[in-house]
XYZ file of C-alpha atoms in Angstrom:
144
model
C 165.902 -24.307 -14.761
C 166.276 -27.748 -16.265
C 169.264 -30.099 -16.297
C 169.535 -32.284 -19.409
C 171.732 -35.222 -20.291
C 173.390 -34.998 -23.728
C 175.147 -38.103 -25.072
C 177.425 -38.157 -28.132
C 177.862 -41.284 -30.256
C 180.649 -40.406 -32.712
C 178.770 -41.477 -35.821
C 176.662 -44.280 -34.298
C 173.682 -42.301 -32.993
C 171.061 -43.783 -35.361
C 172.066 -47.329 -34.369
C 171.973 -46.375 -30.676
C 168.475 -44.922 -31.078
C 167.303 -48.160 -32.722
C 168.688 -50.198 -29.810
C 167.090 -47.946 -27.183
C 163.728 -48.049 -28.977
C 163.841 -51.858 -28.937
C 165.237 -52.197 -25.404
C 162.924 -49.882 -23.502
C 160.448 -48.404 -25.938
C 162.217 -45.069 -26.301
C 160.170 -42.545 -28.273
C 162.121 -40.296 -30.640
C 160.501 -36.874 -30.314
C 162.999 -34.825 -32.348
C 165.570 -35.708 -34.993
C 167.694 -33.349 -37.089
C 170.345 -34.626 -39.470
C 173.326 -32.562 -40.619
C 171.757 -32.333 -44.104
C 168.781 -30.508 -42.531
C 170.953 -27.618 -41.335
C 171.902 -24.634 -43.497
C 175.049 -25.509 -45.442
C 174.728 -29.081 -44.166
C 176.046 -27.996 -40.798
C 179.434 -27.587 -42.514
C 179.798 -31.360 -42.227
C 181.536 -33.453 -44.895
C 179.443 -35.410 -47.407
C 179.765 -38.687 -45.490
C 178.246 -37.017 -42.386
C 175.166 -35.480 -44.036
C 172.939 -38.389 -42.909
C 174.391 -38.438 -39.389
C 172.351 -37.149 -36.441
C 173.114 -33.544 -35.552
C 170.576 -33.507 -32.709
C 167.839 -35.809 -31.447
C 165.738 -36.250 -28.343
C 164.364 -39.543 -27.104
C 162.025 -40.074 -24.188
C 161.519 -42.976 -21.839
C 158.403 -42.210 -19.850
C 158.665 -38.582 -18.711
C 162.474 -38.512 -19.058
C 164.248 -37.028 -22.074
C 167.802 -37.711 -23.230
C 169.439 -35.521 -25.870
C 171.745 -37.276 -28.335
C 173.955 -36.574 -31.333
C 176.634 -38.104 -33.488
C 178.787 -35.251 -32.218
C 181.385 -33.434 -34.261
C 182.863 -35.188 -37.253
C 186.557 -35.887 -37.008
C 186.589 -35.806 -33.216
C 187.949 -38.852 -31.387
C 185.516 -40.850 -29.302
C 185.661 -39.874 -25.669
C 185.130 -42.157 -22.716
C 181.991 -41.685 -20.658
C 183.877 -41.490 -17.380
C 182.202 -40.261 -14.217
C 178.545 -41.018 -14.920
C 176.093 -43.769 -15.789
C 172.575 -43.764 -17.179
C 170.147 -45.564 -14.892
C 166.943 -47.393 -15.800
C 164.429 -48.279 -13.082
C 162.558 -51.293 -14.429
C 159.064 -52.155 -13.193
C 159.837 -55.844 -12.653
C 162.711 -58.344 -12.814
C 161.597 -59.834 -16.130
C 161.561 -56.508 -17.989
C 164.752 -55.421 -16.224
C 166.585 -58.544 -17.322
C 165.291 -58.192 -20.895
C 166.547 -54.578 -21.052
C 169.859 -55.590 -19.470
C 170.421 -58.387 -22.001
C 169.559 -56.191 -24.981
C 171.917 -53.421 -23.872
C 174.669 -55.928 -22.989
C 174.650 -57.488 -26.480
C 177.987 -56.446 -27.978
C 178.875 -54.485 -24.848
C 180.674 -55.239 -21.600
C 178.952 -56.583 -18.482
C 180.351 -54.942 -15.360
C 177.959 -56.509 -12.822
C 175.963 -59.528 -14.058
C 172.169 -59.475 -13.748
C 171.344 -60.697 -10.246
C 169.068 -60.484 -7.254
C 170.484 -58.377 -4.415
C 169.572 -57.529 -0.846
C 167.783 -54.373 -2.047
C 166.005 -55.603 -5.178
C 164.978 -58.592 -7.281
C 167.118 -57.474 -10.212
C 170.228 -55.385 -10.722
C 173.074 -55.202 -13.227
C 175.628 -52.803 -14.666
C 177.075 -52.738 -18.170
C 178.584 -50.641 -20.898
C 176.656 -50.957 -24.165
C 178.314 -51.451 -27.560
C 178.377 -47.672 -28.035
C 180.420 -47.168 -24.873
C 177.534 -45.789 -22.787
C 177.476 -47.005 -19.156
C 174.130 -48.288 -17.814
C 172.777 -49.341 -14.433
C 169.559 -51.384 -14.569
C 167.685 -51.686 -11.293
C 164.253 -53.117 -10.529
C 162.091 -50.741 -8.534
C 161.027 -52.595 -5.404
C 157.401 -52.651 -4.308
C 157.749 -50.022 -1.577
C 159.531 -47.611 -3.963
C 156.841 -48.130 -6.592
C 154.092 -47.434 -4.044
C 155.870 -44.295 -2.805
C 156.309 -43.022 -6.376
C 152.620 -43.589 -7.122
C 151.492 -41.678 -4.009
């Protein structure tokens, strides 16, 4: 069994993928637009270039994404957050700042008692993020 995360962007999926590629080197491994489906996925003409389904990977982790269903109101992403474990404070802060651009900072980027870098935000697409720097002992344990 596998548990996957599927995030809907209400028409802004392509822009979100561009941001995530720039912020943390996400690799798009699958992309299907509505126009690629039989009968255009029964989507209206202005949704034919929207993303019906895509998969992006960051390291070994995959996130499934879509523009969702046309005509549906945007829903809040309540009850979860996506978490990035950065290798060092410099890359963590860079990712944090890129995702925060146009979004809302919930916890500013800072050093804490558990790590050299931590921050929480909601990006401009409404997706909540937690950016945390993996400390040295965690990195060593993960490598073992």
